[in-house]
Amino acid sequence: MSRPQEPQRSFFHFGNPFRSPKGSHLPPGLLSLLDKFEKTLSERLQKLVPKDKSDILSLSWMKLAMESLSEIHRDIKDLITELEIPVTDWDEKWIDVYLDISVKLLDITIAFTSELTRLNQGHLLLQCVLHKLESNSPDQFLRACSSLHSWREQIRSKNPRVETCRPVLDNLVESLDLPKVRNSAKGKVLMHAMDGAKVATTYICSVFAAAFSSSTDNLLDLNSTVPATLPWAQVFYNVQTTVSTEIKNIFSRGEFTVLRELLAVDNWANKLYPLLQDGFSPAQEESFKHSVSELRKTAEELSQGLDNLSKVVDDFFKIVLSGRDALLCNLRAGCASPNSVLGRNTDEQIVR
């Protein structure tokens, strides 16, 4: 998909950080490492281009997106190892920026976990509804109606943690304007790769924030920050244009959420609710049973999807946290060997 032609406001006040290091007479070995990273980044982004737009913002697509972020951060860890840059050689500004970014990623991941937990708690209400519907008692049906009403209100309520994501996202965008690397060829390669990783991370996090807040206000447009000359640029434009367009289309139809599985449950809840509230005739009994069956099916799919997504969000949190812990540990120890800065477990902080 081609890059949008209309100019957009740049987030960078001091020039674009993606000025290619390939024109800086890098040694062939370093160019090879950077090419390898950028090719892999492009491949990981390509996986996020859905074959069907109906896959966008399904919980399985969101799981894939978060898994891709974890893989990208592990790729950065591998690059640091291959570049053999001792932590003690890191510029102090790089360290400050990285530590600041890692805190922001931990904050936003905690917000996502909070929302996933909140949505999963709603499953208990649905289970209560379904249990009461196993009875033929009109009194139990009324109680089921009340529980279903509580679920509908709960999933439409706002999560304060998610509502604060936008300032964090803006700070992540601003962090792309890293201090320039002047005298280190290895540093130039690392910073260039980290900028690519941060673009992918920031955009995907903005998609999650938009989905969980039910607002396009959190959806970032980073096209203007990514030069078309980068090997992964066209794939990124494609991902962003495809995903952002569909999110905006869903909200333009008046939907309260873009989460596909949640919409499916809500659809059957809306069909069942008036039958419980007003009662139903014998002629409507089959429709009632079908609605109950579909509510049970979609509720289980939602619960399973939320559980799976929660696990990969937690994995990403651990990757960021362990990377931060590794850097701090190695700085305190004054270690002079290549170390993991992103993506190792805390008991594997020393890479080699």
mmCIF file of C-alpha atoms in Angstrom:
data_model
loop_
_atom_site.group_PDB
_atom_site.id
_atom_site.type_symbol
_atom_site.label_atom_id
_atom_site.label_comp_id
_atom_site.label_asym_id
_atom_site.label_seq_id
_atom_site.Cartn_x
_atom_site.Cartn_y
_atom_site.Cartn_z
ATOM 1 C CA MET A 1 0.000 0.000 0.000
ATOM 2 C CA SER A 2 1.439 3.348 -0.939
ATOM 3 C CA ARG A 3 2.378 5.945 1.583
ATOM 4 C CA PRO A 4 -0.176 8.735 2.109
ATOM 5 C CA GLN A 5 0.748 11.809 0.090
ATOM 6 C CA GLU A 6 -0.616 14.517 2.359
ATOM 7 C CA PRO A 7 2.037 15.906 4.705
ATOM 8 C CA GLN A 8 1.470 15.333 8.387
ATOM 9 C CA ARG A 9 2.854 17.052 11.429
ATOM 10 C CA SER A 10 6.207 15.619 12.417
ATOM 11 C CA PHE A 11 6.779 14.660 16.027
ATOM 12 C CA PHE A 12 10.471 15.493 15.705
ATOM 13 C CA HIS A 13 11.668 18.996 16.421
ATOM 14 C CA PHE A 14 15.351 18.403 15.735
ATOM 15 C CA GLY A 15 15.359 16.403 12.547
ATOM 16 C CA ASN A 16 14.290 12.877 11.720
ATOM 17 C CA PRO A 17 16.126 10.223 13.745
ATOM 18 C CA PHE A 18 15.931 7.744 10.877
ATOM 19 C CA ARG A 19 18.719 9.311 8.860
ATOM 20 C CA SER A 20 20.282 6.147 7.470
ATOM 21 C CA PRO A 21 23.642 5.068 8.896
ATOM 22 C CA LYS A 22 24.286 3.173 5.662
ATOM 23 C CA GLY A 23 25.647 6.332 4.115
ATOM 24 C CA SER A 24 28.085 6.743 6.999
ATOM 25 C CA HIS A 25 30.703 4.323 5.634
ATOM 26 C CA LEU A 26 29.901 1.544 8.067
ATOM 27 C CA PRO A 27 32.052 -1.596 7.911
ATOM 28 C CA PRO A 28 30.480 -4.441 5.883
ATOM 29 C CA GLY A 29 29.993 -6.549 9.010
ATOM 30 C CA LEU A 30 27.929 -3.872 10.724
ATOM 31 C CA LEU A 31 25.896 -3.212 7.586
ATOM 32 C CA SER A 32 25.147 -6.923 7.409
ATOM 33 C CA LEU A 33 23.884 -6.942 11.002
ATOM 34 C CA LEU A 34 21.653 -3.926 10.386
ATOM 35 C CA ASP A 35 20.310 -5.412 7.138
ATOM 36 C CA LYS A 36 19.513 -8.643 8.958
ATOM 37 C CA PHE A 37 17.645 -6.814 11.719
ATOM 38 C CA GLU A 38 15.640 -4.655 9.306
ATOM 39 C CA LYS A 39 14.709 -7.636 7.136
ATOM 40 C CA THR A 40 13.480 -9.523 10.195
ATOM 41 C CA LEU A 41 11.554 -6.470 11.408
ATOM 42 C CA SER A 42 9.834 -6.258 8.033
ATOM 43 C CA GLU A 43 8.894 -9.945 8.216
ATOM 44 C CA ARG A 44 7.480 -9.582 11.710
ATOM 45 C CA LEU A 45 5.392 -6.583 10.660
ATOM 46 C CA GLN A 46 4.177 -8.419 7.573
ATOM 47 C CA LYS A 47 2.570 -11.056 9.809
ATOM 48 C CA LEU A 48 0.294 -8.332 11.183
ATOM 49 C CA VAL A 49 -1.263 -7.570 7.796
ATOM 50 C CA PRO A 50 -4.520 -9.534 8.069
ATOM 51 C CA LYS A 51 -5.755 -11.663 5.190
ATOM 52 C CA ASP A 52 -9.275 -10.507 5.999
ATOM 53 C CA LYS A 53 -10.225 -7.228 7.645
ATOM 54 C CA SER A 54 -12.553 -9.146 9.948
ATOM 55 C CA ASP A 55 -9.428 -10.521 11.634
ATOM 56 C CA ILE A 56 -8.398 -7.027 12.753
ATOM 57 C CA LEU A 57 -8.841 -6.528 16.483
ATOM 58 C CA SER A 58 -9.824 -10.114 17.058
ATOM 59 C CA LEU A 59 -8.164 -11.306 20.239
ATOM 60 C CA SER A 60 -6.108 -13.772 18.184
ATOM 61 C CA TRP A 61 -4.763 -10.883 16.052
ATOM 62 C CA MET A 62 -3.965 -8.886 19.191
ATOM 63 C CA LYS A 63 -2.154 -11.919 20.600
ATOM 64 C CA LEU A 64 -0.128 -12.160 17.389
ATOM 65 C CA ALA A 65 0.685 -8.444 17.574
ATOM 66 C CA MET A 66 1.937 -8.682 21.159
ATOM 67 C CA GLU A 67 3.952 -11.807 20.331
ATOM 68 C CA SER A 68 5.536 -9.882 17.467
ATOM 69 C CA LEU A 69 6.555 -7.106 19.865
ATOM 70 C CA SER A 70 8.202 -9.644 22.150
ATOM 71 C CA GLU A 71 10.082 -11.105 19.187
ATOM 72 C CA ILE A 72 11.223 -7.651 18.035
ATOM 73 C CA HIS A 73 12.583 -6.855 21.495
ATOM 74 C CA ARG A 74 14.400 -10.197 21.548
ATOM 75 C CA ASP A 75 15.858 -9.307 18.147
ATOM 76 C CA ILE A 76 17.260 -6.121 19.688
ATOM 77 C CA LYS A 77 18.813 -8.224 22.452
ATOM 78 C CA ASP A 78 20.436 -10.479 19.842
ATOM 79 C CA LEU A 79 21.743 -7.459 17.937
ATOM 80 C CA ILE A 80 23.347 -6.056 21.095
ATOM 81 C CA THR A 81 25.068 -9.385 21.635
ATOM 82 C CA GLU A 82 26.317 -9.519 18.036
ATOM 83 C CA LEU A 83 27.534 -5.926 18.140
ATOM 84 C CA GLU A 84 29.523 -6.731 21.289
ATOM 85 C CA ILE A 85 28.918 -3.348 22.897
ATOM 86 C CA PRO A 86 29.769 -3.543 26.608
ATOM 87 C CA VAL A 87 27.226 -1.787 28.790
ATOM 88 C CA THR A 88 30.110 0.246 30.204
ATOM 89 C CA ASP A 89 30.607 1.719 26.715
ATOM 90 C CA TRP A 90 27.030 2.927 26.444
ATOM 91 C CA ASP A 91 26.637 6.684 26.297
ATOM 92 C CA GLU A 92 25.021 7.981 29.483
ATOM 93 C CA LYS A 93 22.238 9.618 27.433
ATOM 94 C CA TRP A 94 21.415 6.280 25.774
ATOM 95 C CA ILE A 95 21.080 4.652 29.181
ATOM 96 C CA ASP A 96 18.843 7.438 30.512
ATOM 97 C CA VAL A 97 16.606 7.266 27.450
ATOM 98 C CA TYR A 98 16.367 3.471 27.554
ATOM 99 C CA LEU A 99 15.497 3.410 31.250
ATOM 100 C CA ASP A 100 12.853 6.083 30.696
ATOM 101 C CA ILE A 101 11.351 4.183 27.762
ATOM 102 C CA SER A 102 11.281 0.916 29.692
ATOM 103 C CA VAL A 103 9.347 2.558 32.542
ATOM 104 C CA LYS A 104 6.768 3.873 30.084
ATOM 105 C CA LEU A 105 6.394 0.445 28.466
ATOM 106 C CA LEU A 106 5.918 -1.148 31.874
ATOM 107 C CA ASP A 107 3.275 1.467 32.767
ATOM 108 C CA ILE A 108 1.296 0.968 29.582
ATOM 109 C CA THR A 109 1.530 -2.828 29.832
ATOM 110 C CA ILE A 110 0.176 -2.659 33.377
ATOM 111 C CA ALA A 111 -2.755 -0.616 32.025
ATOM 112 C CA PHE A 112 -3.435 -3.282 29.386
ATOM 113 C CA THR A 113 -3.290 -6.052 31.985
ATOM 114 C CA SER A 114 -5.714 -4.093 34.159
ATOM 115 C CA GLU A 115 -8.232 -3.898 31.320
ATOM 116 C CA LEU A 116 -7.874 -7.569 30.395
ATOM 117 C CA THR A 117 -8.494 -8.488 34.031
ATOM 118 C CA ARG A 118 -11.560 -6.230 34.136
ATOM 119 C CA LEU A 119 -12.994 -7.793 30.993
ATOM 120 C CA ASN A 120 -12.304 -11.290 32.270
ATOM 121 C CA GLN A 121 -14.141 -10.509 35.498
ATOM 122 C CA GLY A 122 -17.204 -9.919 33.363
ATOM 123 C CA HIS A 123 -17.089 -13.603 32.445
ATOM 124 C CA LEU A 124 -18.175 -14.417 35.991
ATOM 125 C CA LEU A 125 -21.354 -12.425 35.447
ATOM 126 C CA LEU A 126 -21.993 -14.260 32.183
ATOM 127 C CA GLN A 127 -21.471 -17.596 33.915
ATOM 128 C CA CYS A 128 -23.995 -16.498 36.519
ATOM 129 C CA VAL A 129 -26.462 -15.615 33.763
ATOM 130 C CA LEU A 130 -26.023 -18.953 32.013
ATOM 131 C CA HIS A 131 -26.368 -20.892 35.263
ATOM 132 C CA LYS A 132 -29.671 -19.197 36.060
ATOM 133 C CA LEU A 133 -30.929 -19.859 32.525
ATOM 134 C CA GLU A 134 -30.557 -23.607 33.064
ATOM 135 C CA SER A 135 -33.655 -23.320 35.223
ATOM 136 C CA ASN A 136 -37.157 -22.890 33.842
ATOM 137 C CA SER A 137 -38.069 -20.666 36.760
ATOM 138 C CA PRO A 138 -39.411 -17.229 35.779
ATOM 139 C CA ASP A 139 -37.834 -15.884 38.979
ATOM 140 C CA GLN A 140 -34.408 -17.158 37.899
ATOM 141 C CA PHE A 141 -34.929 -15.631 34.473
ATOM 142 C CA LEU A 142 -35.502 -12.239 36.101
ATOM 143 C CA ARG A 143 -32.304 -12.663 38.116
ATOM 144 C CA ALA A 144 -30.471 -13.636 34.946
ATOM 145 C CA CYS A 145 -31.817 -10.496 33.313
ATOM 146 C CA SER A 146 -30.440 -8.409 36.167
ATOM 147 C CA SER A 147 -27.005 -10.055 35.919
ATOM 148 C CA LEU A 148 -26.956 -9.566 32.163
ATOM 149 C CA HIS A 149 -27.777 -5.890 32.653
ATOM 150 C CA SER A 150 -24.881 -5.608 35.105
ATOM 151 C CA TRP A 151 -22.534 -7.212 32.559
ATOM 152 C CA ARG A 152 -23.606 -4.822 29.819
ATOM 153 C CA GLU A 153 -22.961 -1.852 32.090
ATOM 154 C CA GLN A 154 -19.624 -3.245 33.252
ATOM 155 C CA ILE A 155 -18.151 -3.744 29.789
ATOM 156 C CA ARG A 156 -19.180 -0.220 28.757
ATOM 157 C CA SER A 157 -17.599 1.431 31.775
ATOM 158 C CA LYS A 158 -14.255 3.232 31.530
ATOM 159 C CA ASN A 159 -10.996 2.007 32.997
ATOM 160 C CA PRO A 160 -9.050 4.940 34.531
ATOM 161 C CA ARG A 161 -5.712 3.214 33.867
ATOM 162 C CA VAL A 162 -6.406 2.959 30.143
ATOM 163 C CA GLU A 163 -7.664 6.533 30.023
ATOM 164 C CA THR A 164 -4.161 7.748 30.937
ATOM 165 C CA CYS A 165 -2.393 5.943 28.084
ATOM 166 C CA ARG A 166 -2.239 8.849 25.621
ATOM 167 C CA PRO A 167 0.402 10.922 27.461
ATOM 168 C CA VAL A 168 2.550 7.796 27.754
ATOM 169 C CA LEU A 169 2.170 7.127 24.023
ATOM 170 C CA ASP A 170 3.131 10.714 23.206
ATOM 171 C CA ASN A 171 6.240 10.349 25.350
ATOM 172 C CA LEU A 172 7.165 7.168 23.504
ATOM 173 C CA VAL A 173 6.889 9.022 20.202
ATOM 174 C CA GLU A 174 9.058 11.838 21.497
ATOM 175 C CA SER A 175 11.644 9.295 22.629
ATOM 176 C CA LEU A 176 12.298 8.472 18.987
ATOM 177 C CA ASP A 177 14.302 11.688 18.878
ATOM 178 C CA LEU A 178 17.262 10.045 20.607
ATOM 179 C CA PRO A 179 20.597 11.808 21.111
ATOM 180 C CA LYS A 180 22.662 11.502 17.952
ATOM 181 C CA VAL A 181 25.517 9.027 17.861
ATOM 182 C CA ARG A 182 28.641 10.686 16.457
ATOM 183 C CA ASN A 183 31.714 8.576 17.100
ATOM 184 C CA SER A 184 30.503 5.000 17.373
ATOM 185 C CA ALA A 185 29.664 2.965 14.271
ATOM 186 C CA LYS A 186 28.218 0.206 16.442
ATOM 187 C CA GLY A 187 26.210 2.788 18.357
ATOM 188 C CA LYS A 188 24.730 4.144 15.129
ATOM 189 C CA VAL A 189 23.590 0.673 14.098
ATOM 190 C CA LEU A 190 22.077 -0.019 17.522
ATOM 191 C CA MET A 191 20.231 3.294 17.763
ATOM 192 C CA HIS A 192 18.886 2.912 14.207
ATOM 193 C CA ALA A 193 17.591 -0.570 15.008
ATOM 194 C CA MET A 194 16.099 0.567 18.318
ATOM 195 C CA ASP A 195 14.223 3.363 16.550
ATOM 196 C CA GLY A 196 12.625 0.781 14.264
ATOM 197 C CA ALA A 197 11.674 -1.367 17.231
ATOM 198 C CA LYS A 198 10.180 1.635 19.004
ATOM 199 C CA VAL A 199 8.059 2.621 16.008
ATOM 200 C CA ALA A 200 6.532 -0.868 15.916
ATOM 201 C CA THR A 201 6.103 -0.913 19.701
ATOM 202 C CA THR A 202 4.553 2.543 19.907
ATOM 203 C CA TYR A 203 2.058 1.953 17.102
ATOM 204 C CA ILE A 204 0.919 -1.464 18.360
ATOM 205 C CA CYS A 205 0.562 -0.086 21.879
ATOM 206 C CA SER A 206 -1.569 2.740 20.461
ATOM 207 C CA VAL A 207 -3.817 0.147 18.761
ATOM 208 C CA PHE A 208 -4.258 -1.671 22.081
ATOM 209 C CA ALA A 209 -4.967 1.617 23.860
ATOM 210 C CA ALA A 210 -7.559 2.566 21.236
ATOM 211 C CA ALA A 211 -9.211 -0.851 21.490
ATOM 212 C CA PHE A 212 -9.331 -0.884 25.291
ATOM 213 C CA SER A 213 -10.438 2.742 25.648
ATOM 214 C CA SER A 214 -12.977 2.485 22.794
ATOM 215 C CA SER A 215 -11.573 5.703 21.389
ATOM 216 C CA THR A 216 -9.556 6.615 18.313
ATOM 217 C CA ASP A 217 -7.986 9.430 20.363
ATOM 218 C CA ASN A 218 -5.304 6.939 21.400
ATOM 219 C CA LEU A 219 -4.625 5.763 17.838
ATOM 220 C CA LEU A 220 -1.342 7.215 16.583
ATOM 221 C CA ASP A 221 -0.366 8.001 12.993
ATOM 222 C CA LEU A 222 3.372 7.445 12.603
ATOM 223 C CA ASN A 223 3.597 7.393 8.802
ATOM 224 C CA SER A 224 5.175 10.835 8.645
ATOM 225 C CA THR A 225 7.961 9.747 10.996
ATOM 226 C CA VAL A 226 9.088 6.786 8.887
ATOM 227 C CA PRO A 227 11.019 7.555 5.654
ATOM 228 C CA ALA A 228 9.940 5.494 2.652
ATOM 229 C CA THR A 229 13.575 4.510 2.045
ATOM 230 C CA LEU A 230 13.660 2.188 5.057
ATOM 231 C CA PRO A 231 13.413 -1.519 4.118
ATOM 232 C CA TRP A 232 10.456 -2.078 6.448
ATOM 233 C CA ALA A 233 8.667 1.196 5.725
ATOM 234 C CA GLN A 234 6.150 -0.034 3.123
ATOM 235 C CA VAL A 235 5.099 -2.942 5.306
ATOM 236 C CA PHE A 236 4.649 -0.600 8.262
ATOM 237 C CA TYR A 237 2.547 1.809 6.147
ATOM 238 C CA ASN A 238 0.408 -1.144 5.082
ATOM 239 C CA VAL A 239 -0.119 -2.383 8.635
ATOM 240 C CA GLN A 240 -0.945 1.061 9.976
ATOM 241 C CA THR A 241 -3.277 2.051 7.132
ATOM 242 C CA THR A 242 -5.146 -1.284 7.156
ATOM 243 C CA VAL A 243 -5.547 -1.550 10.922
ATOM 244 C CA SER A 244 -6.259 2.116 11.656
ATOM 245 C CA THR A 245 -8.803 2.392 8.849
ATOM 246 C CA GLU A 246 -10.760 -0.620 10.089
ATOM 247 C CA ILE A 247 -10.735 0.627 13.692
ATOM 248 C CA LYS A 248 -12.120 3.978 12.574
ATOM 249 C CA ASN A 249 -14.738 2.242 10.401
ATOM 250 C CA ILE A 250 -15.974 0.159 13.349
ATOM 251 C CA PHE A 251 -16.346 3.184 15.601
ATOM 252 C CA SER A 252 -18.032 5.137 12.795
ATOM 253 C CA ARG A 253 -20.794 2.505 12.853
ATOM 254 C CA GLY A 254 -21.483 3.388 16.472
ATOM 255 C CA GLU A 255 -20.030 0.229 18.014
ATOM 256 C CA PHE A 256 -18.977 0.574 21.660
ATOM 257 C CA THR A 257 -15.852 -1.563 21.127
ATOM 258 C CA VAL A 258 -13.631 -2.833 18.336
ATOM 259 C CA LEU A 259 -12.917 -6.162 20.052
ATOM 260 C CA ARG A 260 -14.528 -8.757 17.789
ATOM 261 C CA GLU A 261 -15.197 -11.435 20.402
ATOM 262 C CA LEU A 262 -16.675 -8.916 22.831
ATOM 263 C CA LEU A 263 -18.979 -7.604 20.113
ATOM 264 C CA ALA A 264 -20.130 -11.153 19.383
ATOM 265 C CA VAL A 265 -21.093 -11.750 23.028
ATOM 266 C CA ASP A 266 -22.802 -8.378 23.240
ATOM 267 C CA ASN A 267 -24.795 -9.142 20.091
ATOM 268 C CA TRP A 268 -26.322 -12.287 21.637
ATOM 269 C CA ALA A 269 -26.770 -10.580 24.991
ATOM 270 C CA ASN A 270 -28.795 -7.865 23.265
ATOM 271 C CA LYS A 271 -31.027 -10.466 21.603
ATOM 272 C CA LEU A 272 -31.535 -12.359 24.828
ATOM 273 C CA TYR A 273 -32.121 -9.395 27.124
ATOM 274 C CA PRO A 274 -35.642 -8.392 25.932
ATOM 275 C CA LEU A 275 -36.746 -12.035 26.032
ATOM 276 C CA LEU A 276 -35.707 -12.216 29.663
ATOM 277 C CA GLN A 277 -37.072 -8.806 30.568
ATOM 278 C CA ASP A 278 -40.454 -9.051 28.842
ATOM 279 C CA GLY A 279 -40.909 -12.807 28.695
ATOM 280 C CA PHE A 280 -41.391 -14.884 25.546
ATOM 281 C CA SER A 281 -44.179 -16.854 23.952
ATOM 282 C CA PRO A 282 -44.024 -20.579 23.095
ATOM 283 C CA ALA A 283 -43.382 -19.549 19.499
ATOM 284 C CA GLN A 284 -40.220 -17.761 20.633
ATOM 285 C CA GLU A 285 -38.885 -20.665 22.681
ATOM 286 C CA GLU A 286 -36.576 -21.986 19.958
ATOM 287 C CA SER A 287 -35.180 -18.512 19.367
ATOM 288 C CA PHE A 288 -34.606 -18.197 23.105
ATOM 289 C CA LYS A 289 -32.754 -21.524 23.317
ATOM 290 C CA HIS A 290 -30.637 -20.630 20.301
ATOM 291 C CA SER A 291 -29.699 -17.289 21.838
ATOM 292 C CA VAL A 292 -28.694 -18.966 25.109
ATOM 293 C CA SER A 293 -26.580 -21.505 23.221
ATOM 294 C CA GLU A 294 -24.812 -18.814 21.198
ATOM 295 C CA LEU A 295 -24.252 -16.675 24.278
ATOM 296 C CA ARG A 296 -22.585 -19.621 25.997
ATOM 297 C CA LYS A 297 -20.419 -20.344 22.937
ATOM 298 C CA THR A 298 -19.292 -16.764 22.337
ATOM 299 C CA ALA A 299 -18.718 -16.165 26.061
ATOM 300 C CA GLU A 300 -16.316 -19.121 26.194
ATOM 301 C CA GLU A 301 -14.504 -17.895 23.090
ATOM 302 C CA LEU A 302 -14.157 -14.438 24.656
ATOM 303 C CA SER A 303 -12.868 -15.850 27.941
ATOM 304 C CA GLN A 304 -10.332 -18.090 26.210
ATOM 305 C CA GLY A 305 -9.173 -15.259 23.979
ATOM 306 C CA LEU A 306 -8.721 -12.918 26.943
ATOM 307 C CA ASP A 307 -6.746 -15.575 28.826
ATOM 308 C CA ASN A 308 -4.431 -16.168 25.867
ATOM 309 C CA LEU A 309 -3.886 -12.461 25.289
ATOM 310 C CA SER A 310 -3.226 -11.858 28.987
ATOM 311 C CA LYS A 311 -0.426 -14.429 28.912
ATOM 312 C CA VAL A 312 1.436 -12.802 26.012
ATOM 313 C CA VAL A 313 0.983 -9.310 27.483
ATOM 314 C CA ASP A 314 2.478 -10.644 30.701
ATOM 315 C CA ASP A 315 5.352 -12.181 28.717
ATOM 316 C CA PHE A 316 6.077 -8.807 27.100
ATOM 317 C CA PHE A 317 6.040 -7.144 30.518
ATOM 318 C CA LYS A 318 8.603 -9.680 31.761
ATOM 319 C CA ILE A 319 10.836 -9.084 28.726
ATOM 320 C CA VAL A 320 10.875 -5.332 29.310
ATOM 321 C CA LEU A 321 11.353 -5.706 33.063
ATOM 322 C CA SER A 322 14.143 -8.267 32.788
ATOM 323 C CA GLY A 323 15.938 -6.125 30.225
ATOM 324 C CA ARG A 324 15.760 -3.131 32.525
ATOM 325 C CA ASP A 325 16.960 -5.215 35.477
ATOM 326 C CA ALA A 326 19.837 -6.592 33.408
ATOM 327 C CA LEU A 327 21.016 -3.145 32.401
ATOM 328 C CA LEU A 328 20.884 -1.815 35.950
ATOM 329 C CA CYS A 329 22.644 -4.911 37.297
ATOM 330 C CA ASN A 330 25.432 -4.683 34.735
ATOM 331 C CA LEU A 331 25.887 -0.977 35.345
ATOM 332 C CA ARG A 332 26.236 -1.579 39.069
ATOM 333 C CA ALA A 333 28.672 -4.426 38.461
ATOM 334 C CA GLY A 334 30.658 -2.449 35.890
ATOM 335 C CA CYS A 335 30.484 -5.490 33.635
ATOM 336 C CA ALA A 336 32.606 -5.210 30.469
ATOM 337 C CA SER A 337 31.085 -8.029 28.442
ATOM 338 C CA PRO A 338 28.171 -7.871 25.993
ATOM 339 C CA ASN A 339 24.925 -7.939 27.939
ATOM 340 C CA SER A 340 21.248 -8.332 27.324
ATOM 341 C CA VAL A 341 19.440 -5.019 27.456
ATOM 342 C CA LEU A 342 16.190 -6.365 26.099
ATOM 343 C CA GLY A 343 14.507 -9.710 26.309
ATOM 344 C CA ARG A 344 16.322 -11.986 28.790
ATOM 345 C CA ASN A 345 14.979 -13.598 31.932
ATOM 346 C CA THR A 346 16.431 -12.081 35.076
ATOM 347 C CA ASP A 347 18.431 -15.235 35.764
ATOM 348 C CA GLU A 348 20.068 -15.011 32.318
ATOM 349 C CA GLN A 349 21.184 -11.403 32.354
ATOM 350 C CA ILE A 350 24.714 -12.074 31.120
ATOM 351 C CA VAL A 351 24.527 -13.125 27.484
ATOM 352 C CA ARG A 352 28.153 -14.062 26.988
#
